[in-house]
Each structure stands twice: as C-alpha cells, then as structure tokens.
Amino acid sequence: MLGLMQEQPLLISGLIDFAARHHHDAPIVSRRVEGDIHRYTYAGAARRAKQVARALDRLQLGFSDRVATLAWNGYRHLELYFGIAGSGRVIHTINPRLAPDQVAWIANHAEDQVLCFDMTFLPIVKAIASHCKTVKHWIALCDADKLPADSGVANLRSYEEWIGGEPAEYDWPQFDERSAAALCYTSGTTGNPKGALYSHRSTLLHAYAGALPDALDVSARDAILPVVPMFHVNAWGIPYSAAMTGAKLVFPGAALDGASVYELMEQEKVTLSAGVPTVWLGLLNHMKQHGLKLGTMKRTVIGGSACPPAMIKTFRDDFGVTVLHAWGMTEMSPLGTVCQLKNKQLDLAPDAQLALMAKQGRAVYGVEMRIVDDAGHELPWDGKVSGDLHVKGPWIISGYFKGEGGDPLVDGWFPTGDVASIDPDGFLQITDRSKDVIKSGGEWISSIDIENIAMAHPAVAMAACIAVPHPKWDERPLLVVVKKPGTSPTRDELLGFFEGKVAKWQVPDDVVFVDSIPLGATGKMQKMKLREQFKSHVLPSPT
Amino acid sequence: MLGLMQEQPLLISGLIDFAARHHHDAPIVSRRVEGDIHRYTYAGAARRAKQVARALDRLQLGFSDRVATLAWNGYRHLELYFGIAGSGRVIHTINPRLAPDQVAWIANHAEDQVLCFDMTFLPIVKAIASHCKTVKHWIALCDADKLPADSGVANLRSYEEWIGGEPAEYDWPQFDERSAAALCYTSGTTGNPKGALYSHRSTLLHAYAGALPDALDVSARDAILPVVPMFHVNAWGIPYSAAMTGAKLVFPGAALDGASVYELMEQEKVTLSAGVPTVWLGLLNHMKQHGLKLGTMKRTVIGGSACPPAMIKTFRDDFGVTVLHAWGMTEMSPLGTVCQLKNKQLDLAPDAQLALMAKQGRAVYGVEMRIVDDAGHELPWDGKVSGDLHVKGPWIISGYFKGEGGDPLVDGWFPTGDVASIDPDGFLQITDRSKDVIKSGGEWISSIDIENIAMAHPAVAMAACIAVPHPKWDERPLLVVVKKPGTSPTRDELLGFFEGKVAKWQVPDDVVFVDSIPLGATGKMQKMKLREQFKSHVLPSPT
C-alpha cells in the first residue's frame, strides 16, 4: 500500500523558484572576469535562468541534450546551472585547466550541442572549435560589445545578446526526478576521462544533506564564497544548497589569490567558504603578511586533498575559523564526509579536538561506507586497520556516462580507490590511494605515512614511497628521495630516521636517490611512473 | 535520459541503521511510566527495533498492515516507530487523550492488527478491547512481571516477553519508497477523524528538511527533549531527524509538568526541545517560582497553536533560549514553516526581531505556499492582506486514508483551513481559521484580532468574535462576551475600546453578554456553536 502523499518530483527548477519567491532580495555578488563587481539577487538570477531556458528552447535543444560550460564561478554560470538543468537539459561543466585536446575529447564524448565560456578561455575555444563536431553554438559569457570581431569561431554569440531578447517568464517542465541534470568528467590517472551523470533527484538529496548542520551547515544567515570551482563537481553542491536556503552567494570569478579572496570576504561579510588547501595557504599567507583578521568568517570547508593539521590549527587559533575537513569524489556529487564534532567530543581538550578535525570526518546522511580487505571482507571500524573504501547512496554513480569502463560497482558498492580507516565514532581517515598502498605480507603500509615522515627529515626535498615486488612478502616499500641542495643524506641515515616512528616492518627496505619525481597536471606525484621505473629494483637483503 | 546514480529507496530502516552504525553510543534517555530513568543507546534501539520486526513477522503480519500505539514518548515507542515501519508495516499512533469510543472508532477504521499501549492507558484498552474487531494482539509496554493478571483483555502480552526471545539481527526489506509507513488521524471539528498516511519517502524528505539549520537545526551536537507527543504527528518528525543526525534523545514519558521537564533538561544537558505553548508556560512558571536558570538549552520549538510574543521574549531575555515558532498540520507531516531569521535581519533591534519571531515563520524547503481570496485568485505577499492558505509538497497529503472526505486538493493545492498573510520575506502569519474569519463587504476581519483586543479590556473574562449574516455586507462581526465577576461593562463601553486599535469597519456591530462560551475537548472556543446560536441576531443598526 502506498502512502497518500503528494507526488512531487525533486527538480532543480524548484530550487531557483523557491529562492526567487522566499529570498527574492538575497544578494548574489560576483567578481567578473572584467574585474568589476556585479550585484543582483535571486529574483534576478531566476529571471535570467528562465531566459536561458527560453534561449535553449529557441535553439530547439531536446530533452537531455548537453550544454557545456568553460567558466569561472559567477552569476552567469549560476544562471546556466538552473536554466539548463531546469529546462530538462544537462549542464556539462568542463574543467578549463585541462589541455585543449582533452577539452575537445570530452566535449565530443559528451556530444555537447552548445558551449558557453568565459572570455578567459577564448584561446581554448579557438583551439578546439573546429574539432568539436557536435557543438553548433558557441556562447561567450559577456556583453555583446565585448565580443571579439575576429574570433575565428563560427556561430559565436555573446551571452547577453543570446538571452537578452527572451521573456523572463517560463513554466519549468515537470518530469521524472531521476532524469539527467548535470555531467562532470573525472580525469583518472589512466585511460580517458569518464563522465559522472547526476540526476535531479541526486542533486536535490545532496543539497538537503549538504546543508545539514553536520555537513556544511548552510542557512539564510550565511554569505557563502565558494572558491571551489563550479566546473569541479558542482562546486561541492553549494549553488544548490544556497538556493535551497536563500544564503547570500559571493563568487570570486578568476581572482583566487589571497588578497582578492580576502578583500571579497571582508567586503561582503562572508561567513562560509569552501576550497582546496592551496587556496587557503594563499589566503593565510596574505593575512599573516599584512597582519589581517577575518571579521565575519566562521567556517571554511576544505577538501580535494587532505588538509594539513597545522592549517586547521592556524585557522582556529589565529583567525577563529572552524575548518570543516571534507572528503568526496566526482563520482559522489561529491560529498561523502564532513568533519563535525559530536556532542560527546565538545568537552575534549583543544589538541584532542584538533586530532579529530584532521580526519576527513563523518558520513553525510545518505552515504553508506565500508572498508574491505583484499578478499572483499569487511574490516572493523577501530580507527586502526585500513582497507579499500567502498561507498553507496542515492548521489553516488551506478556507472559512467555511456557505460565507459564497464560496471564500476562491487556488490552494489562503489570502490573509491581510496584506502581508509574508520574509527568507532564513524570518523573516516584517508590513509592512501588503493593503487599506492604497499601490501606487505597481508598487512598494508600507507605510502603517505612513510612520505610524511621522510619529508620531515631536513635533507629531504621530496619523497615518494612505492611498492616493489618481493618474493616472500609480495611487496615491500622503497623510498624514492630528492635531496635538498647542498645535503648528502645516506640510505642508512634516512632509514634510521623511521625508528620509533613506525612499526619495524613498515620501515622501507631501501632508499634510492633521484634528481626529480614526475608530477601530474594537478601537482600530484605520479607514483605509477616510479613503480614502472623501479619495478626491477633489487632490495638489498630480502628478509 | 536518466542520470546514472544508484537507485536507493529512501526508507525509514536506513535511519536507524545509520544511527546504530555511526552513533552507536549516542544516548537515548527515557523517563518511564514506572517513574525511573531508562538509558541505552542507538545501538540498543536498533537491536530492539529489529526484535520488533521479527515479532511482527512471527505474528504473520502482512506488508502495510497497521500496528497501533497508545503511548507516551519513550524508548519502546521509538523502537516501535522503526520496527513497525522498517519491516514494511504501518505504525498507527493513536492520541490517548481522545474519548475511548473515538479510539475504538479510529482503531476499527484503520483495521489495526496489533495495539501496543503504555500501562497508563490500560483503562482505555479495557474499555475498547471488545469493540476493536481487527485487533488480534494487545501488547502492554512493560516487563512481563508488570502485566496485570486480571486485565480482562484477551491475548494481552507484555512487550518485553513479546520481543524478548527474538534475535536482534534482521535484514530490513527493501521496497518502493512511496510505501505507507505511518498513519495519524486528525480530529476535525466536524465529522469523523480522517487519517493522514505518510510514506517512507515523505518521512525521509521531512527528516532532512526538519534538521536543516533554517528549520529545527538538528545535529550530532544536540540533546533533544521532545515534549510534543509521539502520538501527535510523529512528534514533529524529531525521532527521524534525531536518528538521521545521531542527536541524543531525552524522552519525558508521562511527566510533562514544569518541574519534571526542567529536571530532565538540566540532568541530561538538553539543547533543543519542542512542544505546545501550555507546556512551556508550566516550565516558565516553575523556573520563575524557584529562581532557576537553564544551563544548556539553546532553542525550543513552539507550535500547535500560536506562541504569545511575551513567551518568546521571556525565553530570550530571561533564559537565553531562542524560541523557534513553527506552524504545521497533521496533513503536513507536520512541518510547514519555522521562524528563523535571515542574514539581513540579524542586525535588527531586539524588538523588531521579536515582532518577526512572533510570526509562524518561513517555509521549510519542500513546502510551497500561497494565499488566495474567495474566488481562488492568488493574493500578494505584502504582509498585510490575508487569504486562505494553501500548501503543496512531497510530505503533504494528496487525500485521506480510504478516501474519506473525497479529494481535498484544489488545483493540486491542499487548503489548510487557516487564514494567513505572508510578508515579502516569506514570513507566514496565521490570522484566523477560514471558518471563523468574518467576510464583510469583500474584506476579511480576523476574529482572533478582535478577540485579542477585547480580552485586553479589564472587564472581559472571555470573548469570541463571530460572523452574523448581514443584508448589505454579507457578514458583520458580533462580539460575544463573558464578563469578569463583579464588573458590568456596557456594549458602548466595549465597542469604544476598539477605537484607534482597528479600522472603523472592523469594529464589531454589537455585543452580547453570555454566562459561558462553549469549549471543545482541547480548550478551544466552539465558535461554530455560537454562530448557530446567534445566526438570527439582529444587529442594532444595519448600515
């Protein structure tokens, strides 16, 4: 027997309608690519999102057709979020930091019909336009008079001219809430990028969960500055959670340096921000150099990669800001965990709280987690043992766009590729990537732990710990080190440095010195290349 | 095209599983009917909810079969919430304050198979047992040795004996999230009670929305004492939102007097509570009499009927507690609005904030609202004009159980029976009940406004304002007054009292003095009876 509740699909159009009706004058502030500040409200955003929908209708785009963006965080990008998805199309946010041929590959794979871009990215568009077979319309996110006359891009129009003549009234279509709404490609370390295709349902549930007090804690009392890009997994869902709550939005555009971010935070009385550690390093350095304080900031969400505990402490002790350490993935919409203390932890000493806050945190409601060993058996939540992290839930992928890579699920769970421990209170700690962990005699050694210790040695400029095949233990750790200029550490000196810091069996078997360690486009060490390079390395004394 | 997200139904069993896994040691504290305090955790609650599910399987109850409760707020009632709904049956919470024949009528209408009751309500059960044809099993929520030998109720068992032998492992069934989960009857002023049948989907969406920072703001840092009964619209969803977040739960049982509630709040470090105004009056009186303060309480949700502004002010100024004024209905699961300030209102003067907090507040995301005039035309949100309040959303009924009362919706909207204004910021203010408002020449006069003014007159003990038919204006207001002993106010004196307080055309046309005004079971004035009594009253000077 079904309940007797109204059947209302969870649709993204409902978010912008709600914001326009209940928070019509809540401000949306954007630093534009042009450098100036643009201000309007949710009512204005809703009107223009409807103009976008009309403009797409006029282009005769079909249901679920893809419309791509190459854009910074700003009001026009926000309008595209709601206008594209709200009208039944799929917004495909492309990462402009990718190489042009990768952008073209992704646009072709997604079969994008329209591509909207900030003028910053005109060089990319020029490079790819002739290679993107499906893109019929190129829209520059600017006024008509800013459009370059000699772009060389066919069918190039300005956004303002494109939507300008359209009426601002539009009846959003109603459809199955499981319909596709947004597409984001994840760039794996191997193979071609694969697309995560979000639905209206997953986006709405994620928006509810992301706004909860135990997640990002978003309300109508907040002013949010998302530094995390809108081209990167929906800016962690902030555009949706903000519309759901009527929070003020402050978009930094292309200016992500410490000084620009600080200025915007203070001028717009920002209470909540979100981004990767490197951005916050820039902000902290700027504030320290100029002896500045934060007036209204209360919380900042840090994810994308692990946040150093020292940064959490600095934000807390020097600036009164709580760092919400978070973890997620493109395949997870992206929120998986956020580190928020429990009632029983509120009375802990500051250092004990800091140790907890350095973990990636607790599952947002809707995300189930488990850790498993090599045989797929579930491991205990004791905060010590690490295993492959699996997740499931309504905003986690069941497969990639067009079935690329086959069925990624294992018994209904999505294997994250991360290795983690979970403590009895449900606090997740990522200890390694699955492909980087060293599996020695059935025990797992975290390459990150070993590297962190090595990096603390005064003579080590960079260190990578990788697995080397071993006849008895399957794998043993090898430490690859770049020396600091003017130093000459020895193998034995470095290995001795681990004494008392890790268990004896976790100490690397050998050290090799190299001139450099290969880095990927996002600055991460490419340990796969090192493993290939040293796969035949003979360990000194196989024990 | 559908998104490629995992298909996971939103089920109530997921809530208790999550709480047991992520908040296994979060406490659940109950004052029992026996008078003592019972303590355990979410892990314990989950185990025993699974025992309930097993016990229901053993009784061979089918999918969607109804299991009734007549119970206070306590841990066993919580286990029934999750065990009954989680296993695919429907928990039917019956209001024990109804007359026994009404309880029997409701149990028969719902076709309850099992009825679980606190020993407090044994007299009701004795009175109705032989009249409840469908109830095959009567379960007393007590230990086996507390079961009365001579109850006279056939098939009476103790809860502890009933579930005691069952294993605590259970694989919750997976099914359509729109399946019925809970049933609650609303007692209208006319006709038989009608049932609102909630689904798993509506319950989960309501739990997300209810926990948002702009609603009840529930987190793992909270200890919640729901005074609002679990037999009254799911205790405003608190059992579900608490499990979703792992908040500590503190159940007051039958002891709802000021002293008992205060003691529990302080002993258990309660941060959040919820209930109707009369309970808080008792608490405030107790604290004032004994010069007490609240140590940890931060917020209290007040709904059920309008909260007097003076109470909001007392809580804020004398006890540092924020009153969250809320509005909802049985037909709405129940949350419609909660009064939480917006960013731009944080700097308002305390009095201006108080004026806002006295309104019923802003729509929780998921609830759409509109106000309409007699012709069904939508009225503006200007904070002045009042109209019939309509709502829609995924946790609002589409119809009543078994189709009673026909299709209640108007163009897809549920007419609440309330008259309200909505201001430009979306703050709702209930001004009257639709049936009580006086419609004079196309304008509406709030009977409540008139009564509130009359009640401020020193000679008025009680006042009701009702509509009397009028040849020219359709209806005009008549004031029905009970004098205070020893006073003798005149008609003209009372009418003169309205001068300058309301518009001239809103002043009642006449006053009649009566010895008493009929009250209903819940203490509300039965204005319908007064309207019948005075329907032929001749107004002195039809103008």
GROMACS .gro file of C-alpha atoms in nm, chain A residues 1-16 18-19 21-25 63-66 90 176-181 195-199 201-202 204-205 207-209 211-214 217-223 243-246 248 269 271 331 333 340-344 346-347 362-371 378 381 391-403 409 412-414 424-426, chain B residues 1-16 18-19 21-25 63-66 90 176-181 195-199 201-202 204-205 207-209 211-214 217-223 243-246 248 269 271 331 333 340-344 346-347 362-371 378 381 391-403 409 412-414 424-426:
model
  210
    1MET     CA    1   0.000   0.000   0.000
    2LEU     CA    2   0.136   0.340  -0.097
    3GLY     CA    3   0.122   0.638   0.132
    4LEU     CA    4  -0.116   0.917   0.041
    5MET     CA    5   0.136   1.192  -0.008
    6GLN     CA    6   0.155   1.435  -0.298
    7GLU     CA    7   0.370   1.315  -0.585
    8GLN     CA    8   0.616   1.596  -0.638
    9PRO     CA    9   0.934   1.522  -0.827
   10LEU     CA   10   1.253   1.662  -0.677
   11LEU     CA   11   1.363   1.903  -0.951
   12ILE     CA   12   1.641   2.160  -0.973
   13SER     CA   13   1.395   2.420  -1.107
   14GLY     CA   14   1.222   2.404  -0.768
   15LEU     CA   15   1.535   2.540  -0.603
   16ILE     CA   16   1.560   2.859  -0.805
   18PHE     CA   17   1.195   2.880  -0.411
   19ALA     CA   18   1.491   3.117  -0.381
   21ARG     CA   19   0.998   3.357  -0.406
   22HIS     CA   20   1.125   3.330  -0.050
   23HIS     CA   21   1.457   3.513  -0.081
   24HIS     CA   22   1.394   3.744  -0.373
   25ASP     CA   23   1.629   4.013  -0.242
   63PHE     CA   24   1.538   1.687  -2.354
   64SER     CA   25   1.869   1.569  -2.202
   65ASP     CA   26   2.081   1.742  -2.466
   66ARG     CA   27   2.414   1.856  -2.325
   90VAL     CA   28   2.211   1.853  -1.899
  176ASP     CA   29   1.095   1.213  -1.377
  177GLU     CA   30   1.324   1.324  -1.095
  178ARG     CA   31   1.575   1.057  -1.199
  179SER     CA   32   1.635   1.244  -1.525
  180ALA     CA   33   1.991   1.354  -1.600
  181ALA     CA   34   2.071   1.708  -1.486
  195GLY     CA   35   3.162   1.115  -1.701
  196ALA     CA   36   2.952   1.115  -1.385
  197LEU     CA   37   2.591   1.188  -1.478
  198TYR     CA   38   2.395   1.339  -1.192
  199SER     CA   39   2.016   1.337  -1.173
  201ARG     CA   40   1.691   1.353  -0.753
  202SER     CA   41   2.055   1.302  -0.658
  204LEU     CA   42   1.823   1.763  -0.451
  205LEU     CA   43   1.901   1.496  -0.193
  207ALA     CA   44   2.154   1.970  -0.148
  208TYR     CA   45   1.945   1.875   0.157
  209ALA     CA   46   2.226   1.665   0.304
  211ALA     CA   47   2.310   2.198   0.402
  212LEU     CA   48   2.260   1.996   0.724
  213PRO     CA   49   2.420   2.126   1.044
  214ASP     CA   50   2.653   1.822   1.044
  217ASP     CA   51   2.557   2.395   0.787
  218VAL     CA   52   2.404   2.633   0.534
  219SER     CA   53   2.125   2.873   0.626
  220ALA     CA   54   1.961   3.201   0.529
  221ARG     CA   55   2.201   3.365   0.774
  222ASP     CA   56   2.507   3.271   0.566
  223ALA     CA   57   2.704   3.451   0.300
  243ALA     CA   58   1.934   2.836  -0.338
  244MET     CA   59   1.761   2.588  -0.108
  245THR     CA   60   1.830   2.812   0.192
  246GLY     CA   61   1.848   3.159   0.037
  248LYS     CA   62   2.389   3.507   0.002
  269LYS     CA   63   3.075   3.977   0.515
  271THR     CA   64   3.050   3.358   0.681
  331GLU     CA   65   3.156   1.010  -0.856
  333SER     CA   66   2.828   1.453  -0.631
  340GLN     CA   67   3.194   1.793   1.252
  341LEU     CA   68   3.231   1.706   1.618
  342LYS     CA   69   2.973   1.509   1.814
  343ASN     CA   70   2.813   1.615   2.140
  344LYS     CA   71   3.043   1.395   2.348
  346LEU     CA   72   3.266   1.910   2.266
  347ASP     CA   73   3.444   1.893   2.601
  362ARG     CA   74   3.170   1.152   0.935
  363ALA     CA   75   2.938   1.033   0.660
  364VAL     CA   76   2.674   1.277   0.547
  365TYR     CA   77   2.333   1.110   0.583
  366GLY     CA   78   2.269   0.924   0.259
  367VAL     CA   79   2.623   0.794   0.220
  368GLU     CA   80   2.699   0.443   0.343
  369MET     CA   81   3.062   0.342   0.387
  370ARG     CA   82   3.258   0.024   0.443
  371ILE     CA   83   3.623  -0.075   0.434
  378GLU     CA   84   3.450  -0.607   0.569
  381TRP     CA   85   3.577   0.037   1.249
  391VAL     CA   86   3.052   0.373  -0.065
  392LYS     CA   87   2.690   0.364  -0.173
  393GLY     CA   88   2.397   0.601  -0.174
  394PRO     CA   89   2.149   0.791  -0.389
  395TRP     CA   90   2.403   1.051  -0.511
  396ILE     CA   91   2.678   0.803  -0.596
  397ILE     CA   92   2.723   0.677  -0.952
  398SER     CA   93   2.592   0.341  -1.067
  399GLY     CA   94   2.807   0.365  -1.381
  400TYR     CA   95   2.985   0.615  -1.603
  401PHE     CA   96   2.833   0.805  -1.895
  402LYS     CA   97   2.788   0.581  -2.200
  403GLY     CA   98   2.894   0.281  -1.994
  409LEU     CA   99   3.023  -0.143  -0.867
  412GLY     CA  100   2.637  -0.269  -0.520
  413TRP     CA  101   2.920  -0.066  -0.367
  414PHE     CA  102   3.135   0.190  -0.547
  424PRO     CA  103   3.435   0.365   1.625
  425ASP     CA  104   3.264   0.705   1.604
  426GLY     CA  105   3.247   0.681   1.226
  544MET     CA  106   1.777   1.022  -2.038
  545LEU     CA  107   1.808   0.916  -1.676
  546GLY     CA  108   2.106   1.009  -1.460
  547LEU     CA  109   2.346   0.732  -1.368
  548MET     CA  110   2.300   0.743  -0.994
  549GLN     CA  111   2.245   0.447  -0.764
  550GLU     CA  112   1.880   0.363  -0.710
  551GLN     CA  113   1.840   0.364  -0.335
  552PRO     CA  114   1.491   0.397  -0.193
  553LEU     CA  115   1.452   0.641   0.094
  554LEU     CA  116   1.348   0.407   0.375
  555ILE     CA  117   1.294   0.459   0.746
  556SER     CA  118   1.502   0.150   0.824
  557GLY     CA  119   1.802   0.336   0.682
  558LEU     CA  120   1.772   0.593   0.960
  559ILE     CA  121   1.803   0.352   1.249
  561PHE     CA  122   2.274   0.474   1.020
  562ALA     CA  123   2.228   0.583   1.381
  564ARG     CA  124   2.646   0.239   1.288
  565HIS     CA  125   2.761   0.600   1.311
  566HIS     CA  126   2.629   0.693   1.655
  567HIS     CA  127   2.617   0.357   1.829
  568ASP     CA  128   2.686   0.507   2.173
  606PHE     CA  129   0.305  -0.569   0.423
  607SER     CA  130   0.128  -0.241   0.510
  608ASP     CA  131  -0.072  -0.397   0.795
  609ARG     CA  132  -0.136  -0.144   1.070
  633VAL     CA  133   0.236   0.096   0.913
  719ASP     CA  134   0.911   0.127  -0.301
  720GLU     CA  135   0.988   0.441  -0.102
  721ARG     CA  136   0.634   0.563  -0.161
  722SER     CA  137   0.501   0.276   0.053
  723ALA     CA  138   0.292   0.367   0.355
  724ALA     CA  139   0.490   0.399   0.678
  738GLY     CA  140  -0.625   0.959   0.857
  739ALA     CA  141  -0.306   1.106   0.709
  740LEU     CA  142  -0.099   0.823   0.562
  741TYR     CA  143   0.271   0.909   0.546
  742SER     CA  144   0.517   0.730   0.320
  744ARG     CA  145   0.975   0.896   0.108
  745SER     CA  146   0.776   1.174   0.271
  747LEU     CA  147   1.280   1.089   0.491
  748LEU     CA  148   1.245   1.415   0.298
  750ALA     CA  149   1.357   1.443   0.824
  751TYR     CA  150   1.617   1.609   0.601
  752ALA     CA  151   1.420   1.934   0.582
  754ALA     CA  152   1.700   1.903   1.053
  755LEU     CA  153   1.815   2.194   0.834
  756PRO     CA  154   1.968   2.499   1.005
  757ASP     CA  155   1.667   2.706   0.897
  760ASP     CA  156   1.872   2.283   1.323
  761VAL     CA  157   1.942   1.930   1.448
  762SER     CA  158   2.295   1.792   1.471
  763ALA     CA  159   2.509   1.534   1.649
  764ARG     CA  160   2.589   1.808   1.900
  765ASP     CA  161   2.228   1.824   2.021
  766ALA     CA  162   2.041   1.660   2.304
  786ALA     CA  163   1.830   0.926   1.410
  787MET     CA  164   1.946   1.094   1.089
  788THR     CA  165   2.193   1.306   1.285
  789GLY     CA  166   2.271   1.090   1.589
  791LYS     CA  167   2.092   1.240   2.188
  812LYS     CA  168   2.205   1.871   2.927
  814THR     CA  169   1.998   2.173   2.398
  874GLU     CA  170  -0.179   1.667   0.697
  876SER     CA  171   0.385   1.553   0.844
  883GLN     CA  172   1.435   3.160   1.173
  884LEU     CA  173   1.582   3.499   1.092
  885LYS     CA  174   1.757   3.582   0.767
  886ASN     CA  175   2.102   3.732   0.730
  887LYS     CA  176   1.967   4.083   0.670
  889LEU     CA  177   2.042   3.981   1.224
  890ASP     CA  178   2.118   4.348   1.287
  905ARG     CA  179   0.935   3.078   0.668
  906ALA     CA  180   0.855   2.770   0.459
  907VAL     CA  181   1.081   2.474   0.511
  908TYR     CA  182   1.231   2.374   0.173
  909GLY     CA  183   0.985   2.134   0.016
  910VAL     CA  184   0.671   2.322   0.119
  911GLU     CA  185   0.516   2.563  -0.130
  912MET     CA  186   0.261   2.814  -0.003
  913ARG     CA  187   0.007   3.054  -0.149
  914ILE     CA  188  -0.277   3.264  -0.015
  921GLU     CA  189  -0.363   3.437  -0.556
  924TRP     CA  190   0.287   3.863  -0.020
  934VAL     CA  191   0.021   2.436   0.055
  935LYS     CA  192   0.177   2.166  -0.155
  936GLY     CA  193   0.483   1.945  -0.133
  937PRO     CA  194   0.609   1.589  -0.107
  938TRP     CA  195   0.515   1.547   0.260
  939ILE     CA  196   0.164   1.691   0.229
  940ILE     CA  197  -0.136   1.464   0.182
  941SER     CA  198  -0.296   1.401  -0.155
  942GLY     CA  199  -0.600   1.250   0.016
  943TYR     CA  200  -0.714   1.091   0.342
  944PHE     CA  201  -0.692   0.723   0.432
  945LYS     CA  202  -0.956   0.519   0.250
  946GLY     CA  203  -1.057   0.827   0.054
  952LEU     CA  204  -0.699   1.926  -0.310
  955GLY     CA  205  -0.318   2.042  -0.666
  956TRP     CA  206  -0.301   2.253  -0.350
  957PHE     CA  207  -0.408   2.144  -0.003
  967PRO     CA  208   0.766   3.999   0.129
  968ASP     CA  209   1.036   3.795   0.305
  969GLY     CA  210   0.812   3.488   0.310
   0.00000   0.00000   0.00000
